[in-house]
Tab-separated table of C-alpha atoms in Angstrom:
chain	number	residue	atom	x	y	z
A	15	UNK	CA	-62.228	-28.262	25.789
A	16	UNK	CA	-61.392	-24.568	24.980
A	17	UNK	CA	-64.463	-22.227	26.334
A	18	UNK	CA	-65.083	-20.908	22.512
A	19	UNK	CA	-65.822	-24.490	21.094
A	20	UNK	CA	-67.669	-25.325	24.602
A	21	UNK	CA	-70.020	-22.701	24.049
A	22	UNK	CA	-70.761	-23.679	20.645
A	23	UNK	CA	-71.411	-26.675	21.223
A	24	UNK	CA	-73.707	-25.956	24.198
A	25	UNK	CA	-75.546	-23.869	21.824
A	26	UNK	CA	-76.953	-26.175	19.901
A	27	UNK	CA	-79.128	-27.356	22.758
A	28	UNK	CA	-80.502	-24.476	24.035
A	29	UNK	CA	-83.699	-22.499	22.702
A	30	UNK	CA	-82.969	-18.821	22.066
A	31	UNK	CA	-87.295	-18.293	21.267
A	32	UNK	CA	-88.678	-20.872	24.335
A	33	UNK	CA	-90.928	-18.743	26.999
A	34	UNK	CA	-89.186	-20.961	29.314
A	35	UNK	CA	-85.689	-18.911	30.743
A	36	UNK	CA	-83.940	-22.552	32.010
A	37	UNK	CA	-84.028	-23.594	28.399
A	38	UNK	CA	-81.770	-20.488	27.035
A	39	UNK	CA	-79.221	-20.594	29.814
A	40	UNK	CA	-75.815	-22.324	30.449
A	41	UNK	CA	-74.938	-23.762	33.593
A	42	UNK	CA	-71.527	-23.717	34.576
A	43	UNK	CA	-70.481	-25.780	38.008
A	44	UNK	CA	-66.743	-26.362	38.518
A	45	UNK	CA	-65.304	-26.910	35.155
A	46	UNK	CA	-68.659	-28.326	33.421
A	47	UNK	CA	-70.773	-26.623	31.213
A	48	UNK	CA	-74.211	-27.575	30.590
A	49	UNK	CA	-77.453	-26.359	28.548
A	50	UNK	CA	-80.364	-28.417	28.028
A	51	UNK	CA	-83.796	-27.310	25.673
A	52	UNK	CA	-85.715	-29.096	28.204
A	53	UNK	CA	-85.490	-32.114	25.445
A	54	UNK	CA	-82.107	-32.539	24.367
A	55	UNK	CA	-78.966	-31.470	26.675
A	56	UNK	CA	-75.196	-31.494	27.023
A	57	UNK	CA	-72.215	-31.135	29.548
A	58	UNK	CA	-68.491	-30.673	28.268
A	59	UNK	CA	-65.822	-29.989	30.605
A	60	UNK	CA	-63.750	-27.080	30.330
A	61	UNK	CA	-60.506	-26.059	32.424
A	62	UNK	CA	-61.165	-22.572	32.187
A	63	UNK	CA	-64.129	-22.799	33.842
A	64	UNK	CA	-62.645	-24.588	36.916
A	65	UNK	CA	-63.665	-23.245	40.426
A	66	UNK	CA	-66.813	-21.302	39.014
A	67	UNK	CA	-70.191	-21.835	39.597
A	68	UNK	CA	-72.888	-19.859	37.733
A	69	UNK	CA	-75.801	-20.268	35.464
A	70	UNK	CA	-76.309	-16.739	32.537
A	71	UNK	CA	-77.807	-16.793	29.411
A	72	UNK	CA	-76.213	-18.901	26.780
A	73	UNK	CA	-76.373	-16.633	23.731
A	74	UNK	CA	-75.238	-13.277	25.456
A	75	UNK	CA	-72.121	-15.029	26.996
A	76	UNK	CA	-71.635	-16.371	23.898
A	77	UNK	CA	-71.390	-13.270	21.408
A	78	UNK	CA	-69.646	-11.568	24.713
A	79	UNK	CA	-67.118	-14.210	24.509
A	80	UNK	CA	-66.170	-14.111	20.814
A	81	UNK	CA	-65.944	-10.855	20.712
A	82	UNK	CA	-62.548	-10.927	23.407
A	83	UNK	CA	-59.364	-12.156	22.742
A	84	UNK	CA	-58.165	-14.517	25.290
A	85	UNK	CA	-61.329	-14.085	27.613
A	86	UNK	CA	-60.938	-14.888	31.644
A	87	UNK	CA	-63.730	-15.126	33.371
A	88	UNK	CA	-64.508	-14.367	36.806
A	89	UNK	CA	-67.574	-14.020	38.931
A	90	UNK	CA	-68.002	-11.199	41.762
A	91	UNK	CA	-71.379	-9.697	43.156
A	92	UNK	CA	-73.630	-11.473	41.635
A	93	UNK	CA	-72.485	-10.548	38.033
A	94	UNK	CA	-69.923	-12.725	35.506
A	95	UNK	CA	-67.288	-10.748	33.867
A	96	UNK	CA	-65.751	-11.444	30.651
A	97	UNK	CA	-62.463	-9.567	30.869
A	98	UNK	CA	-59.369	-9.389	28.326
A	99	UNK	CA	-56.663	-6.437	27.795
A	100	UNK	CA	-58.678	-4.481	25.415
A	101	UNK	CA	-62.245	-4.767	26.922
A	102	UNK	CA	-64.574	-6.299	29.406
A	103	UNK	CA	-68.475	-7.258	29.924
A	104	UNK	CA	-70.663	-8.140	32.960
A	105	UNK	CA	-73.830	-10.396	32.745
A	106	UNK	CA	-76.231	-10.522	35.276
A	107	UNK	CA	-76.570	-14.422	37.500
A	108	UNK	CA	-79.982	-16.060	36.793
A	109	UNK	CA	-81.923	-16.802	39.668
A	110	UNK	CA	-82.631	-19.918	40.933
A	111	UNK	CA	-85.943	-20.497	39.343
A	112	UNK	CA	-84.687	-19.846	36.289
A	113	UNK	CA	-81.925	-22.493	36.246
A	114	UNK	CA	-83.084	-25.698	34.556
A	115	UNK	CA	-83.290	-29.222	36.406
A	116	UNK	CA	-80.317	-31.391	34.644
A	117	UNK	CA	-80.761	-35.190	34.698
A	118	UNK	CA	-77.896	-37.696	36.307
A	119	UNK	CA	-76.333	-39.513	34.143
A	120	UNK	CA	-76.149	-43.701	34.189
A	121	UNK	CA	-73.563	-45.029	36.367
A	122	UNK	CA	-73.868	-48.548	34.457
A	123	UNK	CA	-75.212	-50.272	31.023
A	124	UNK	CA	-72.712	-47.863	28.540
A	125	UNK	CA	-71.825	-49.435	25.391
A	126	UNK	CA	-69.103	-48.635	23.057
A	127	UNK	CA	-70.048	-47.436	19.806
A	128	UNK	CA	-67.600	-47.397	16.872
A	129	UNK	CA	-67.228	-44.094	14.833
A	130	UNK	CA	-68.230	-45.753	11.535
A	131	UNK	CA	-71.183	-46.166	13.204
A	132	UNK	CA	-71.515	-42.804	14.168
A	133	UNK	CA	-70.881	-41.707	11.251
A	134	UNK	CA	-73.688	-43.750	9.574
A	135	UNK	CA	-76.055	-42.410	11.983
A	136	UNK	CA	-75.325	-38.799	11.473
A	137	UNK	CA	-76.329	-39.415	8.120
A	138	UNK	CA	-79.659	-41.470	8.840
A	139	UNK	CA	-80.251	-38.866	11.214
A	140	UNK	CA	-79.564	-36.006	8.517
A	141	UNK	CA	-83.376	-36.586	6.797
A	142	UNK	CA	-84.470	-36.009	10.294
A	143	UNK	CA	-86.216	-32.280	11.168
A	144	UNK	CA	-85.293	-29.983	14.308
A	145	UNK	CA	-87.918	-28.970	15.074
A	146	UNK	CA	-89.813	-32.682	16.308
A	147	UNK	CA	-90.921	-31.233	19.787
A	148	UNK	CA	-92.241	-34.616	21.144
A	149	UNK	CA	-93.340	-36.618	17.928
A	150	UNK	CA	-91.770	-39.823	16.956
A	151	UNK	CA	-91.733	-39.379	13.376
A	152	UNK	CA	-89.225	-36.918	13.777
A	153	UNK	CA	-86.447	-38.737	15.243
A	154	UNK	CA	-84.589	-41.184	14.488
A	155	UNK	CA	-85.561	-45.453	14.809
A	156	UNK	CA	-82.907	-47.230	16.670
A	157	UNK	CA	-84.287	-50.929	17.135
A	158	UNK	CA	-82.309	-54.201	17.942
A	159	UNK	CA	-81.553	-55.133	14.375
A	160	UNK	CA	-81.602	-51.595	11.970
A	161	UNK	CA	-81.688	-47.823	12.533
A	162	UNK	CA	-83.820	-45.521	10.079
A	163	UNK	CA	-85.215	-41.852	9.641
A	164	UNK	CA	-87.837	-40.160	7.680
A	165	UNK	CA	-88.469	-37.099	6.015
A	166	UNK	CA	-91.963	-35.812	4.378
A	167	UNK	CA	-90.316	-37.367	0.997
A	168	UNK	CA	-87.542	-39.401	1.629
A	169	UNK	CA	-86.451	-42.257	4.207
A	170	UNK	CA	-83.284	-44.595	4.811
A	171	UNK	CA	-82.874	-47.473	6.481
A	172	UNK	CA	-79.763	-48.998	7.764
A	173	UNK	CA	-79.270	-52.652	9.177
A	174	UNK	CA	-77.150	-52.413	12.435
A	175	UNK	CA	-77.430	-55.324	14.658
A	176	UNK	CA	-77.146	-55.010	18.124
A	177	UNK	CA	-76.724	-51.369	18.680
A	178	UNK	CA	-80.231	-50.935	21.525
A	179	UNK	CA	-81.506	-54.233	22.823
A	180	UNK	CA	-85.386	-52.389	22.460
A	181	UNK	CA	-86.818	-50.284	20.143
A	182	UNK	CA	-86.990	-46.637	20.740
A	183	UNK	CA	-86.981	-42.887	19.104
A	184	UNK	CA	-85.011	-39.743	19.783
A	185	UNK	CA	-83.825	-36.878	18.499
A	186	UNK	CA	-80.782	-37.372	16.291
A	187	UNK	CA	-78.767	-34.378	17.145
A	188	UNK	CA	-77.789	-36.583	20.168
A	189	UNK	CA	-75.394	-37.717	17.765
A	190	UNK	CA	-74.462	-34.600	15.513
A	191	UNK	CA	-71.127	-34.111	15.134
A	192	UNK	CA	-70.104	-37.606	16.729
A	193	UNK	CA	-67.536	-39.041	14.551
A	194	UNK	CA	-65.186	-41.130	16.739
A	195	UNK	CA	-65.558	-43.477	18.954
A	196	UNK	CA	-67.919	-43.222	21.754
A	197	UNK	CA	-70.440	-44.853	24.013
A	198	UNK	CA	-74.163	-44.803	24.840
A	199	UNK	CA	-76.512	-46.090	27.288
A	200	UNK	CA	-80.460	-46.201	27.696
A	201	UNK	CA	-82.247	-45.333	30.535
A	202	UNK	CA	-85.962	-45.820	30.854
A	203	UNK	CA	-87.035	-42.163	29.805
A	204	UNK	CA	-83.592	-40.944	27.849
A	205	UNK	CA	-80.533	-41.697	25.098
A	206	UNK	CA	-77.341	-40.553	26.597
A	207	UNK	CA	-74.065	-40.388	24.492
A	208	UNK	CA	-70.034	-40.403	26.198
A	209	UNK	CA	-67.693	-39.121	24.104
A	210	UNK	CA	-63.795	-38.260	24.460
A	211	UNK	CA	-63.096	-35.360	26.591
A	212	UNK	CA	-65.998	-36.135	29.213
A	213	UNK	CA	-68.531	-34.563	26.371
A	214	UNK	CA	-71.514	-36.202	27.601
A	215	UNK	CA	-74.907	-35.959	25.579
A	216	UNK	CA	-79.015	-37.125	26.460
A	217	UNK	CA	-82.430	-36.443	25.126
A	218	UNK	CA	-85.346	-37.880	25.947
A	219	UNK	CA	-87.038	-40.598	24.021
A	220	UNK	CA	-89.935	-39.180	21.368
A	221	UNK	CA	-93.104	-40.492	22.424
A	222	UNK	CA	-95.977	-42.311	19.368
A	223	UNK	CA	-95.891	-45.148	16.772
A	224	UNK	CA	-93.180	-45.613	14.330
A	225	UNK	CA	-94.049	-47.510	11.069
A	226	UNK	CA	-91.330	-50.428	11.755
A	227	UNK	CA	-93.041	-51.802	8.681
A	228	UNK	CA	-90.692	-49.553	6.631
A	229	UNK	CA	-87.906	-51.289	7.131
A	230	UNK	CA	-89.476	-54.455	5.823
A	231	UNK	CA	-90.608	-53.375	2.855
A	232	UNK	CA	-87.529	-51.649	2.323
A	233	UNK	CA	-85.572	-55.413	2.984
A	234	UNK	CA	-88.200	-56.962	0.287
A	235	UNK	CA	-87.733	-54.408	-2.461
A	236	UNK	CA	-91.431	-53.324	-2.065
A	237	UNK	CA	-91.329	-49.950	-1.663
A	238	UNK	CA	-89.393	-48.555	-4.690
A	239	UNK	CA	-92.328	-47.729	-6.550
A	240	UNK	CA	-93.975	-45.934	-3.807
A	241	UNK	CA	-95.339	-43.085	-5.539
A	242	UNK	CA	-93.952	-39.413	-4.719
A	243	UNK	CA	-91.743	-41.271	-1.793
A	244	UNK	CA	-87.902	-41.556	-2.649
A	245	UNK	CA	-86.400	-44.973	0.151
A	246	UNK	CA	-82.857	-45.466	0.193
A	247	UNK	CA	-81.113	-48.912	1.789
A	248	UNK	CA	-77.837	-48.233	3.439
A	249	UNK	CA	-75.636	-51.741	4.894
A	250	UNK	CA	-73.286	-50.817	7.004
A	251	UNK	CA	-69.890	-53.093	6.019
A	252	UNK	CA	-68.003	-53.797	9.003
């Protein structure tokens, strides 16, 4: 991947207003580049970032970045420079303690995942709200025989057999933007996505109840009525 789209990607899983530095940084190690909210997190590989190793903060290098045409980077004295024939930049290393602790991905027990389904998940996962810190009702329901989400208002409800052989929560934007085909795997304590490219993608599973009763009264036709509450049933058609 191209270092513009990497960053932008990585962005999406960093927090710009957390008190906590590791969770605004990226962390670049030999052609990876990773960023992690201390929730969600992501590493894409990128070829210009080959032979480097060096962790700055994610939104400076960022706006540094697309604001360069053809941008090398290099690091020297403790500082990364962002160079190109009409101008250059310098940010300043983080220090150790700053640099966040990034989980090690599954070596076994990945399963393919189509893009249809995917795609039917981003938009489950669209009623779902960013900002879900560590409650389950914001994330979305993956169990052995559906997938669903919730908003204050409305909810949907897929059935996808098969897909998680327990029922868990997470975050959706573990799959945001996923549209072809990919794999995923469940640890004990996260979701991790594989996608093309060596994109690879985890959060960690939302903690508290979800009402799996939804889901059946969605299946009976019970909850239509509901009053102020709007339930949509998706199938998924193979």
């Amino acid at each position: 991947m191209d270092l513009r789209p990497a960053l932008d990607l990585t962005a999406g899983f960093v927090n710009p207003k957390s008190m906590v530095l590791a969770h605004q940084v990226a962390v670049v190690n030999d052609g990876k580049l990773s960023a992690t909210n201390g929730i969600s997190g992501c590493t894409v590989e990128c070829e210009q970032l080959a032979g480097l190793a060096f962790t700055v903060d994610l939104r400076h290098w960022r706006r540094q970045v697309g604001a360069l045409t053809d941008p090398q980077i290099t690091v020297s004295g403790g500082k990364v420079k962002i160079e190109s024939r009409t101008a250059k930049f310098s940010l300043a290393q983080v220090p150790e303690k700053g640099q966040p602790s990034l989980p090690e991905p599954p070596t076994d027990g990945w399963k393919p995942v189509s893009g249809a389904v995917l795609r039917l998940l981003n938009r489950i996962g669209g009623l779902c709200g960013g900002d879900h810190g560590s409650f389950s009702m914001g994330g979305i329901r993956l169990t052995p025989e559906w997938v669903a989400a919730s908003s204050s208002t409305h909810g949907a409800v897929a059935w996808l057999e098969g897909l998680v052989t327990e029922a868990l929560t997470a975050p959706a934007d573990v799959f945001k933007g996923l549209d072809s085909d990919a794999e995923i795997a469940v640890t004990k304590t996260r979701l991790w996505t594989r996608s093309e490219g060596g994109r690879l993608r985890w959060t960690t599973l939302l903690q508290g109840g979800w009402p799996d009763q939804f889901a059946e009264q969605v299946k009976g036709y019970l909850a239509a009525a509901t009053a102020g509450v709007t339930l949509e049933a998706e199938a998924l058609v193979s």
